[in-house]
């Protein structure tokens, strides 16, 4: 044991030197950085008692987690409360940089011990959430949703859930994410990715550069990271929310407060108060903005991060008038349980959403009360008891990281192989799932956005060897009719090649502008694939060419010939009609008979939730009562009258044109079925299941005969 002194000659506690400090370039220059952690060390960092605890940082945590809770709770005032996560990221960058640099400066840094401490700080409470959500999902989540949950848990335990949810959700906070039990773990994944990156970078820099050089590198790296984030915000606005590359600048801003010796900035009470109040104003102002989620993190995140960094300055926290509130008992106490509160609040909300209870008058109370109770219990019984465990790195790695990852990976594989264990909901439901699986067209996914010719045999249905051939093109709604056309093709001895493009009006000579996810640009992929389809029609002798679209979706102002075209609904409809006439003319001139498949009944809001509610609540499924309660009145889709008028005119001008309307068998006496034989008709956002596609075709043959004969 021996005493050390930092660059200012101040004594550092007696401790064993883990390695020779003299081996590092700039050692003397950097050693003073350890003092920052003494100024900010919170009680919930597992490093022993804090010498100079800063209550205002726990208060800042309280603000961050409250903003997140209010946003997820649907509070209209804090419509962008998700910025609370950005506050957490800056705090994390600040604290972890302080810890690592302090240990490096004293020669006590051990990377294995660092990861062991981090694991015992974060993983026990996280594992408790995994166990609890697994129990809930096993009890009430339907097979497909249960498999999805286990898959998300697999990625969460591997600290990759941000990448998983970026791939599997349409956007953060979108409707399709409300019941994903582990959606919120995306931020924990980024946190761990930061832990994997930071220590190694700091160790390398500590060895190779002086403190003055580090003070240049850190802000330059932060500026580059911010530029990357802003670029991603512009060019990938629907995906950037989950990217580590979009978030690293926030962590680096927190790190810069340490590297640039923010604790040494001297401020009087007036200056500290002005800075503190201005920073809080920026955070609360940004949290109330509307319409900033798409493309986030953007400049709002930069503002929030800089404001948070200002609040982390020691003098601002010590002398600012705002700290009388942020450092008071209630915010400080809430800040201490903020990690557990963040972990538990989302599963509470996801379960109530999944069970269809969000509209209940008591749901808001259940959300807030349940989140707080679970957080306090988790903090007292899990976090506080286990955060100071001093187990060596290898057993910690096995127990807290490898075992959960392996367990959930195996569970996912088993559940996926056994259909999500449908028998959990009884034999009747298990039978319906077996029926769905038996009719699933496993190759259908290869026939949307795939080839644009006949080279993929997986996209050929009907009577495959028949010399009589048909081509079906369109958007994803033509893709859903593959089962329907398979039945008709087999019965008529016709081989059908099915090719489709997502959200694409597959007609010649037109583009879609600012359509779907292609904002303010032409959807060129759709146009180019349509060109290929009609070249295919010209060069082949098809007996039939089938056009399948969700027709009503294309009656707005998005149909153009070029980027410079004027856009109005009237002009767009005129272009659509002209393009349809051109398409029919090309088809007939090629020697084929044109066929138009109309859309099924639009999927009623929450119809599948209505059907599945009986299961989740352990009631029957597919019963007469359930079917009647969830049936829907046949309503005309948007702009149906305009299209019906157009279809009538096209039939008059092109007498050989054939129409197939699945609603003729789906709806009867004003009621449209939403389940058949205990199996849902719809699989997602209006697309029908393969089972329904087959059954509708069989009913159509019996009722109207085969239009392909």
PDB file of C-alpha atoms in Angstrom, residues 82-338:
ATOM      1  CA  UNK A  82     -39.782  10.466 -24.531  1.00  0.00           C
ATOM      2  CA  UNK A  83     -36.921  12.994 -24.331  1.00  0.00           C
ATOM      3  CA  UNK A  84     -36.531  11.806 -20.741  1.00  0.00           C
ATOM      4  CA  UNK A  85     -34.500   8.916 -22.164  1.00  0.00           C
ATOM      5  CA  UNK A  86     -32.097  11.422 -23.721  1.00  0.00           C
ATOM      6  CA  UNK A  87     -31.592  12.967 -20.290  1.00  0.00           C
ATOM      7  CA  UNK A  88     -30.736   9.510 -18.952  1.00  0.00           C
ATOM      8  CA  UNK A  89     -28.189   8.958 -21.720  1.00  0.00           C
ATOM      9  CA  UNK A  90     -26.346  12.199 -20.918  1.00  0.00           C
ATOM     10  CA  UNK A  91     -26.274  11.339 -17.215  1.00  0.00           C
ATOM     11  CA  UNK A  92     -24.952   7.891 -18.047  1.00  0.00           C
ATOM     12  CA  UNK A  93     -22.189   9.277 -20.238  1.00  0.00           C
ATOM     13  CA  UNK A  94     -21.257  11.647 -17.430  1.00  0.00           C
ATOM     14  CA  UNK A  95     -21.175   9.094 -14.644  1.00  0.00           C
ATOM     15  CA  UNK A  96     -19.479   6.210 -16.435  1.00  0.00           C
ATOM     16  CA  UNK A  97     -16.765   8.426 -17.895  1.00  0.00           C
ATOM     17  CA  UNK A  98     -16.113   9.786 -14.407  1.00  0.00           C
ATOM     18  CA  UNK A  99     -15.825   6.317 -12.926  1.00  0.00           C
ATOM     19  CA  UNK A 100     -13.503   4.953 -15.602  1.00  0.00           C
ATOM     20  CA  UNK A 101     -11.228   8.002 -15.685  1.00  0.00           C
ATOM     21  CA  UNK A 102     -10.939   8.094 -11.910  1.00  0.00           C
ATOM     22  CA  UNK A 103      -9.846   4.467 -11.777  1.00  0.00           C
ATOM     23  CA  UNK A 104      -7.464   4.961 -14.690  1.00  0.00           C
ATOM     24  CA  UNK A 105      -5.896   7.975 -12.982  1.00  0.00           C
ATOM     25  CA  UNK A 106      -5.267   6.041  -9.765  1.00  0.00           C
ATOM     26  CA  UNK A 107      -4.069   2.915 -11.561  1.00  0.00           C
ATOM     27  CA  UNK A 108      -6.930   0.886 -10.145  1.00  0.00           C
ATOM     28  CA  UNK A 109      -8.995   0.303 -13.269  1.00  0.00           C
ATOM     29  CA  UNK A 110      -9.845  -3.306 -13.948  1.00  0.00           C
ATOM     30  CA  UNK A 111     -12.120  -3.827 -16.942  1.00  0.00           C
ATOM     31  CA  UNK A 112     -13.416  -7.182 -15.680  1.00  0.00           C
ATOM     32  CA  UNK A 113     -14.386  -5.613 -12.352  1.00  0.00           C
ATOM     33  CA  UNK A 114     -16.017  -2.716 -14.186  1.00  0.00           C
ATOM     34  CA  UNK A 115     -18.302  -5.054 -16.122  1.00  0.00           C
ATOM     35  CA  UNK A 116     -19.027  -7.145 -13.041  1.00  0.00           C
ATOM     36  CA  UNK A 117     -20.101  -4.019 -11.131  1.00  0.00           C
ATOM     37  CA  UNK A 118     -22.239  -2.822 -14.030  1.00  0.00           C
ATOM     38  CA  UNK A 119     -23.880  -6.220 -14.355  1.00  0.00           C
ATOM     39  CA  UNK A 120     -24.767  -6.393 -10.664  1.00  0.00           C
ATOM     40  CA  UNK A 121     -26.038  -2.834 -10.822  1.00  0.00           C
ATOM     41  CA  UNK A 122     -28.354  -3.350 -13.806  1.00  0.00           C
ATOM     42  CA  UNK A 123     -29.046  -7.004 -14.490  1.00  0.00           C
ATOM     43  CA  UNK A 124     -30.829  -8.267 -11.322  1.00  0.00           C
ATOM     44  CA  UNK A 125     -33.753  -5.863 -11.738  1.00  0.00           C
ATOM     45  CA  UNK A 126     -33.775  -6.480 -15.485  1.00  0.00           C
ATOM     46  CA  UNK A 127     -33.874 -10.241 -14.957  1.00  0.00           C
ATOM     47  CA  UNK A 128     -36.755  -9.772 -12.517  1.00  0.00           C
ATOM     48  CA  UNK A 129     -38.615  -7.991 -15.331  1.00  0.00           C
ATOM     49  CA  UNK A 130     -37.787 -10.839 -17.722  1.00  0.00           C
ATOM     50  CA  UNK A 131     -39.190 -13.395 -15.285  1.00  0.00           C
ATOM     51  CA  UNK A 132     -42.345 -11.391 -14.564  1.00  0.00           C
ATOM     52  CA  UNK A 133     -43.074 -10.631 -18.219  1.00  0.00           C
ATOM     53  CA  UNK A 134     -42.443 -14.252 -19.140  1.00  0.00           C
ATOM     54  CA  UNK A 135     -45.092 -15.299 -16.629  1.00  0.00           C
ATOM     55  CA  UNK A 136     -47.605 -12.759 -17.942  1.00  0.00           C
ATOM     56  CA  UNK A 137     -46.905 -13.587 -21.579  1.00  0.00           C
ATOM     57  CA  UNK A 138     -47.244 -17.318 -20.910  1.00  0.00           C
ATOM     58  CA  UNK A 139     -50.600 -16.689 -19.246  1.00  0.00           C
ATOM     59  CA  UNK A 140     -52.349 -14.283 -21.637  1.00  0.00           C
ATOM     60  CA  UNK A 141     -50.317 -13.742 -24.820  1.00  0.00           C
ATOM     61  CA  UNK A 142     -51.615 -15.617 -27.832  1.00  0.00           C
ATOM     62  CA  UNK A 143     -49.229 -18.008 -29.602  1.00  0.00           C
ATOM     63  CA  UNK A 144     -47.911 -15.632 -32.272  1.00  0.00           C
ATOM     64  CA  UNK A 145     -47.519 -12.852 -29.729  1.00  0.00           C
ATOM     65  CA  UNK A 146     -45.893 -15.216 -27.237  1.00  0.00           C
ATOM     66  CA  UNK A 147     -43.319 -16.281 -29.816  1.00  0.00           C
ATOM     67  CA  UNK A 148     -42.681 -12.632 -30.672  1.00  0.00           C
ATOM     68  CA  UNK A 149     -42.217 -11.848 -26.977  1.00  0.00           C
ATOM     69  CA  UNK A 150     -39.666 -14.642 -26.564  1.00  0.00           C
ATOM     70  CA  UNK A 151     -37.826 -13.486 -29.662  1.00  0.00           C
ATOM     71  CA  UNK A 152     -37.649  -9.939 -28.299  1.00  0.00           C
ATOM     72  CA  UNK A 153     -36.441 -11.314 -24.947  1.00  0.00           C
ATOM     73  CA  UNK A 154     -33.705 -13.237 -26.725  1.00  0.00           C
ATOM     74  CA  UNK A 155     -32.408 -10.048 -28.299  1.00  0.00           C
ATOM     75  CA  UNK A 156     -32.899  -8.035 -25.115  1.00  0.00           C
ATOM     76  CA  UNK A 157     -30.755 -10.451 -23.116  1.00  0.00           C
ATOM     77  CA  UNK A 158     -28.061 -10.088 -25.776  1.00  0.00           C
ATOM     78  CA  UNK A 159     -28.296  -6.260 -25.554  1.00  0.00           C
ATOM     79  CA  UNK A 160     -29.510  -6.009 -29.143  1.00  0.00           C
ATOM     80  CA  UNK A 161     -33.153  -5.109 -28.644  1.00  0.00           C
ATOM     81  CA  UNK A 162     -32.701  -1.675 -30.217  1.00  0.00           C
ATOM     82  CA  UNK A 163     -31.714  -3.379 -33.465  1.00  0.00           C
ATOM     83  CA  UNK A 164     -34.498  -5.947 -33.132  1.00  0.00           C
ATOM     84  CA  UNK A 165     -37.261  -3.373 -32.634  1.00  0.00           C
ATOM     85  CA  UNK A 166     -35.863  -1.176 -35.403  1.00  0.00           C
ATOM     86  CA  UNK A 167     -36.384  -4.103 -37.773  1.00  0.00           C
ATOM     87  CA  UNK A 168     -39.742  -5.317 -36.485  1.00  0.00           C
ATOM     88  CA  UNK A 169     -41.739  -2.159 -35.692  1.00  0.00           C
ATOM     89  CA  UNK A 170     -42.991   0.517 -38.040  1.00  0.00           C
ATOM     90  CA  UNK A 171     -41.829   3.274 -35.669  1.00  0.00           C
ATOM     91  CA  UNK A 172     -41.320   3.951 -31.987  1.00  0.00           C
ATOM     92  CA  UNK A 173     -44.652   4.482 -30.177  1.00  0.00           C
ATOM     93  CA  UNK A 174     -46.574   3.250 -33.234  1.00  0.00           C
ATOM     94  CA  UNK A 175     -49.847   1.404 -32.736  1.00  0.00           C
ATOM     95  CA  UNK A 176     -48.190  -1.954 -33.353  1.00  0.00           C
ATOM     96  CA  UNK A 177     -45.834  -1.470 -30.386  1.00  0.00           C
ATOM     97  CA  UNK A 178     -48.313  -0.819 -27.579  1.00  0.00           C
ATOM     98  CA  UNK A 179     -48.326  -4.393 -26.252  1.00  0.00           C
ATOM     99  CA  UNK A 180     -44.655  -5.297 -26.774  1.00  0.00           C
ATOM    100  CA  UNK A 181     -43.597  -6.132 -23.234  1.00  0.00           C
ATOM    101  CA  UNK A 182     -39.897  -5.413 -23.725  1.00  0.00           C
ATOM    102  CA  UNK A 183     -40.027  -2.488 -26.143  1.00  0.00           C
ATOM    103  CA  UNK A 184     -38.432  -0.173 -23.579  1.00  0.00           C
ATOM    104  CA  UNK A 185     -35.300  -2.325 -23.376  1.00  0.00           C
ATOM    105  CA  UNK A 186     -34.030  -0.663 -26.559  1.00  0.00           C
ATOM    106  CA  UNK A 187     -32.490   2.047 -24.378  1.00  0.00           C
ATOM    107  CA  UNK A 188     -30.866  -0.500 -22.061  1.00  0.00           C
ATOM    108  CA  UNK A 189     -29.318  -2.142 -25.109  1.00  0.00           C
ATOM    109  CA  UNK A 190     -27.795   1.187 -26.140  1.00  0.00           C
ATOM    110  CA  UNK A 191     -26.573   1.697 -22.580  1.00  0.00           C
ATOM    111  CA  UNK A 192     -24.729  -1.626 -22.655  1.00  0.00           C
ATOM    112  CA  UNK A 193     -23.355  -0.938 -26.110  1.00  0.00           C
ATOM    113  CA  UNK A 194     -21.913   2.265 -24.630  1.00  0.00           C
ATOM    114  CA  UNK A 195     -20.339   0.234 -21.844  1.00  0.00           C
ATOM    115  CA  UNK A 196     -18.715  -2.077 -24.384  1.00  0.00           C
ATOM    116  CA  UNK A 197     -17.257   0.875 -26.280  1.00  0.00           C
ATOM    117  CA  UNK A 198     -16.281   3.452 -23.657  1.00  0.00           C
ATOM    118  CA  UNK A 199     -13.777   1.659 -21.363  1.00  0.00           C
ATOM    119  CA  UNK A 200     -11.691   0.344 -24.236  1.00  0.00           C
ATOM    120  CA  UNK A 201     -11.597   3.779 -25.890  1.00  0.00           C
ATOM    121  CA  UNK A 202     -10.655   5.524 -22.660  1.00  0.00           C
ATOM    122  CA  UNK A 203      -7.960   2.967 -21.872  1.00  0.00           C
ATOM    123  CA  UNK A 204      -6.454   3.446 -25.326  1.00  0.00           C
ATOM    124  CA  UNK A 205      -6.603   7.235 -25.144  1.00  0.00           C
ATOM    125  CA  UNK A 206      -5.224   7.244 -21.616  1.00  0.00           C
ATOM    126  CA  UNK A 207      -2.192   5.302 -22.823  1.00  0.00           C
ATOM    127  CA  UNK A 208      -1.617   7.290 -26.001  1.00  0.00           C
ATOM    128  CA  UNK A 209      -2.586  10.931 -25.487  1.00  0.00           C
ATOM    129  CA  UNK A 210      -2.222  13.744 -22.997  1.00  0.00           C
ATOM    130  CA  UNK A 211      -5.095  15.421 -21.162  1.00  0.00           C
ATOM    131  CA  UNK A 212      -4.922  18.453 -23.435  1.00  0.00           C
ATOM    132  CA  UNK A 213      -5.240  16.212 -26.506  1.00  0.00           C
ATOM    133  CA  UNK A 214      -8.129  14.326 -24.927  1.00  0.00           C
ATOM    134  CA  UNK A 215      -9.875  17.650 -24.399  1.00  0.00           C
ATOM    135  CA  UNK A 216      -9.730  18.158 -28.153  1.00  0.00           C
ATOM    136  CA  UNK A 217     -10.658  14.606 -29.120  1.00  0.00           C
ATOM    137  CA  UNK A 218     -13.776  14.438 -26.930  1.00  0.00           C
ATOM    138  CA  UNK A 219     -15.641  17.485 -28.302  1.00  0.00           C
ATOM    139  CA  UNK A 220     -14.560  16.700 -31.873  1.00  0.00           C
ATOM    140  CA  UNK A 221     -15.880  13.145 -31.530  1.00  0.00           C
ATOM    141  CA  UNK A 222     -19.082  14.544 -30.035  1.00  0.00           C
ATOM    142  CA  UNK A 223     -19.535  16.976 -32.914  1.00  0.00           C
ATOM    143  CA  UNK A 224     -18.996  14.198 -35.470  1.00  0.00           C
ATOM    144  CA  UNK A 225     -21.456  11.924 -33.622  1.00  0.00           C
ATOM    145  CA  UNK A 226     -24.034  14.731 -33.525  1.00  0.00           C
ATOM    146  CA  UNK A 227     -23.583  15.311 -37.261  1.00  0.00           C
ATOM    147  CA  UNK A 228     -24.112  11.600 -37.901  1.00  0.00           C
ATOM    148  CA  UNK A 229     -27.278  11.641 -35.792  1.00  0.00           C
ATOM    149  CA  UNK A 230     -28.690  14.671 -37.588  1.00  0.00           C
ATOM    150  CA  UNK A 231     -27.878  13.092 -40.955  1.00  0.00           C
ATOM    151  CA  UNK A 232     -29.669   9.891 -39.990  1.00  0.00           C
ATOM    152  CA  UNK A 233     -32.596  11.977 -38.779  1.00  0.00           C
ATOM    153  CA  UNK A 234     -32.964  13.467 -42.253  1.00  0.00           C
ATOM    154  CA  UNK A 235     -32.268  10.414 -44.387  1.00  0.00           C
ATOM    155  CA  UNK A 236     -33.685   7.614 -42.207  1.00  0.00           C
ATOM    156  CA  UNK A 237     -36.373   9.352 -40.138  1.00  0.00           C
ATOM    157  CA  UNK A 238     -38.434   6.204 -39.573  1.00  0.00           C
ATOM    158  CA  UNK A 239     -35.530   4.150 -38.253  1.00  0.00           C
ATOM    159  CA  UNK A 240     -33.059   6.483 -36.576  1.00  0.00           C
ATOM    160  CA  UNK A 241     -34.790   6.460 -33.185  1.00  0.00           C
ATOM    161  CA  UNK A 242     -33.339   3.074 -32.238  1.00  0.00           C
ATOM    162  CA  UNK A 243     -29.838   3.472 -33.694  1.00  0.00           C
ATOM    163  CA  UNK A 244     -26.829   3.493 -31.394  1.00  0.00           C
ATOM    164  CA  UNK A 245     -25.189   5.773 -33.934  1.00  0.00           C
ATOM    165  CA  UNK A 246     -28.026   8.256 -33.400  1.00  0.00           C
ATOM    166  CA  UNK A 247     -27.585   8.238 -29.624  1.00  0.00           C
ATOM    167  CA  UNK A 248     -23.857   8.129 -29.034  1.00  0.00           C
ATOM    168  CA  UNK A 249     -23.539  11.929 -29.211  1.00  0.00           C
ATOM    169  CA  UNK A 250     -25.784  12.222 -26.137  1.00  0.00           C
ATOM    170  CA  UNK A 251     -23.534   9.921 -24.145  1.00  0.00           C
ATOM    171  CA  UNK A 252     -20.494  11.797 -25.422  1.00  0.00           C
ATOM    172  CA  UNK A 253     -21.943  15.135 -24.332  1.00  0.00           C
ATOM    173  CA  UNK A 254     -22.149  13.736 -20.812  1.00  0.00           C
ATOM    174  CA  UNK A 255     -18.585  12.475 -21.138  1.00  0.00           C
ATOM    175  CA  UNK A 256     -17.399  15.922 -22.262  1.00  0.00           C
ATOM    176  CA  UNK A 257     -18.553  17.450 -18.989  1.00  0.00           C
ATOM    177  CA  UNK A 258     -15.988  15.204 -17.278  1.00  0.00           C
ATOM    178  CA  UNK A 259     -13.174  15.444 -19.792  1.00  0.00           C
ATOM    179  CA  UNK A 260     -13.430  19.225 -20.006  1.00  0.00           C
ATOM    180  CA  UNK A 261     -13.371  19.489 -16.208  1.00  0.00           C
ATOM    181  CA  UNK A 262     -16.881  20.798 -15.786  1.00  0.00           C
ATOM    182  CA  UNK A 263     -16.519  20.545 -12.008  1.00  0.00           C
ATOM    183  CA  UNK A 264     -13.842  23.236 -12.094  1.00  0.00           C
ATOM    184  CA  UNK A 265     -16.093  25.887 -13.644  1.00  0.00           C
ATOM    185  CA  UNK A 266     -16.813  28.468 -10.966  1.00  0.00           C
ATOM    186  CA  UNK A 267     -20.251  30.042 -10.939  1.00  0.00           C
ATOM    187  CA  UNK A 268     -21.972  32.328  -8.510  1.00  0.00           C
ATOM    188  CA  UNK A 269     -25.509  31.705  -7.302  1.00  0.00           C
ATOM    189  CA  UNK A 270     -27.008  34.088  -9.836  1.00  0.00           C
ATOM    190  CA  UNK A 271     -25.199  32.590 -12.833  1.00  0.00           C
ATOM    191  CA  UNK A 272     -25.851  29.046 -11.626  1.00  0.00           C
ATOM    192  CA  UNK A 273     -29.539  29.803 -11.174  1.00  0.00           C
ATOM    193  CA  UNK A 274     -29.889  31.381 -14.606  1.00  0.00           C
ATOM    194  CA  UNK A 275     -28.138  28.434 -16.276  1.00  0.00           C
ATOM    195  CA  UNK A 276     -30.103  25.852 -14.256  1.00  0.00           C
ATOM    196  CA  UNK A 277     -33.501  27.433 -14.870  1.00  0.00           C
ATOM    197  CA  UNK A 278     -32.760  27.965 -18.566  1.00  0.00           C
ATOM    198  CA  UNK A 279     -31.671  24.324 -18.918  1.00  0.00           C
ATOM    199  CA  UNK A 280     -34.818  23.067 -17.194  1.00  0.00           C
ATOM    200  CA  UNK A 281     -36.910  25.316 -19.414  1.00  0.00           C
ATOM    201  CA  UNK A 282     -35.307  23.803 -22.539  1.00  0.00           C
ATOM    202  CA  UNK A 283     -35.993  20.262 -21.304  1.00  0.00           C
ATOM    203  CA  UNK A 284     -39.611  20.963 -20.415  1.00  0.00           C
ATOM    204  CA  UNK A 285     -40.174  23.004 -23.570  1.00  0.00           C
ATOM    205  CA  UNK A 286     -38.905  20.204 -25.810  1.00  0.00           C
ATOM    206  CA  UNK A 287     -41.005  17.671 -23.900  1.00  0.00           C
ATOM    207  CA  UNK A 288     -44.174  19.587 -24.836  1.00  0.00           C
ATOM    208  CA  UNK A 289     -43.484  19.859 -28.574  1.00  0.00           C
ATOM    209  CA  UNK A 290     -45.735  17.931 -30.941  1.00  0.00           C
ATOM    210  CA  UNK A 291     -44.814  16.049 -34.089  1.00  0.00           C
ATOM    211  CA  UNK A 292     -41.087  15.654 -33.382  1.00  0.00           C
ATOM    212  CA  UNK A 293     -40.976  11.885 -32.952  1.00  0.00           C
ATOM    213  CA  UNK A 294     -40.402  11.111 -36.616  1.00  0.00           C
ATOM    214  CA  UNK A 295     -36.745  11.737 -37.326  1.00  0.00           C
ATOM    215  CA  UNK A 296     -35.837  11.866 -33.658  1.00  0.00           C
ATOM    216  CA  UNK A 297     -33.182  12.293 -32.297  1.00  0.00           C
ATOM    217  CA  UNK A 298     -32.810  15.608 -34.101  1.00  0.00           C
ATOM    218  CA  UNK A 299     -31.885  19.114 -33.002  1.00  0.00           C
ATOM    219  CA  UNK A 300     -34.384  18.840 -30.138  1.00  0.00           C
ATOM    220  CA  UNK A 301     -32.307  15.974 -28.736  1.00  0.00           C
ATOM    221  CA  UNK A 302     -29.193  18.120 -29.108  1.00  0.00           C
ATOM    222  CA  UNK A 303     -30.853  20.932 -27.157  1.00  0.00           C
ATOM    223  CA  UNK A 304     -31.991  18.540 -24.425  1.00  0.00           C
ATOM    224  CA  UNK A 305     -28.538  16.975 -24.183  1.00  0.00           C
ATOM    225  CA  UNK A 306     -26.753  20.313 -23.863  1.00  0.00           C
ATOM    226  CA  UNK A 307     -29.309  21.436 -21.267  1.00  0.00           C
ATOM    227  CA  UNK A 308     -28.764  18.248 -19.284  1.00  0.00           C
ATOM    228  CA  UNK A 309     -24.989  18.722 -19.463  1.00  0.00           C
ATOM    229  CA  UNK A 310     -25.434  22.225 -18.062  1.00  0.00           C
ATOM    230  CA  UNK A 311     -27.408  20.831 -15.131  1.00  0.00           C
ATOM    231  CA  UNK A 312     -24.608  18.336 -14.464  1.00  0.00           C
ATOM    232  CA  UNK A 313     -22.084  21.108 -13.851  1.00  0.00           C
ATOM    233  CA  UNK A 314     -21.123  20.934 -10.189  1.00  0.00           C
ATOM    234  CA  UNK A 315     -21.599  24.635  -9.508  1.00  0.00           C
ATOM    235  CA  UNK A 316     -25.005  24.670 -11.222  1.00  0.00           C
ATOM    236  CA  UNK A 317     -26.144  21.785  -9.063  1.00  0.00           C
ATOM    237  CA  UNK A 318     -24.699  23.272  -5.892  1.00  0.00           C
ATOM    238  CA  UNK A 319     -25.657  26.932  -6.260  1.00  0.00           C
ATOM    239  CA  UNK A 320     -28.658  27.053  -8.617  1.00  0.00           C
ATOM    240  CA  UNK A 321     -31.974  27.985  -7.117  1.00  0.00           C
ATOM    241  CA  UNK A 322     -33.619  25.127  -9.030  1.00  0.00           C
ATOM    242  CA  UNK A 323     -31.681  22.603  -6.921  1.00  0.00           C
ATOM    243  CA  UNK A 324     -33.838  23.514  -3.940  1.00  0.00           C
ATOM    244  CA  UNK A 325     -36.525  21.546  -5.771  1.00  0.00           C
ATOM    245  CA  UNK A 326     -34.510  18.944  -7.656  1.00  0.00           C
ATOM    246  CA  UNK A 327     -32.485  18.047  -4.548  1.00  0.00           C
ATOM    247  CA  UNK A 328     -35.477  17.951  -2.205  1.00  0.00           C
ATOM    248  CA  UNK A 329     -36.721  14.742  -0.612  1.00  0.00           C
ATOM    249  CA  UNK A 330     -39.448  13.721  -3.068  1.00  0.00           C
ATOM    250  CA  UNK A 331     -37.510  14.156  -6.362  1.00  0.00           C
ATOM    251  CA  UNK A 332     -34.424  12.666  -4.756  1.00  0.00           C
ATOM    252  CA  UNK A 333     -36.373   9.605  -3.590  1.00  0.00           C
ATOM    253  CA  UNK A 334     -38.025   9.205  -6.973  1.00  0.00           C
ATOM    254  CA  UNK A 335     -34.652   9.505  -8.674  1.00  0.00           C
ATOM    255  CA  UNK A 336     -33.258   6.666  -6.594  1.00  0.00           C
ATOM    256  CA  UNK A 337     -35.951   4.303  -7.867  1.00  0.00           C
ATOM    257  CA  UNK A 338     -35.924   5.764 -11.405  1.00  0.00           C
TER     258      UNK A 338
END
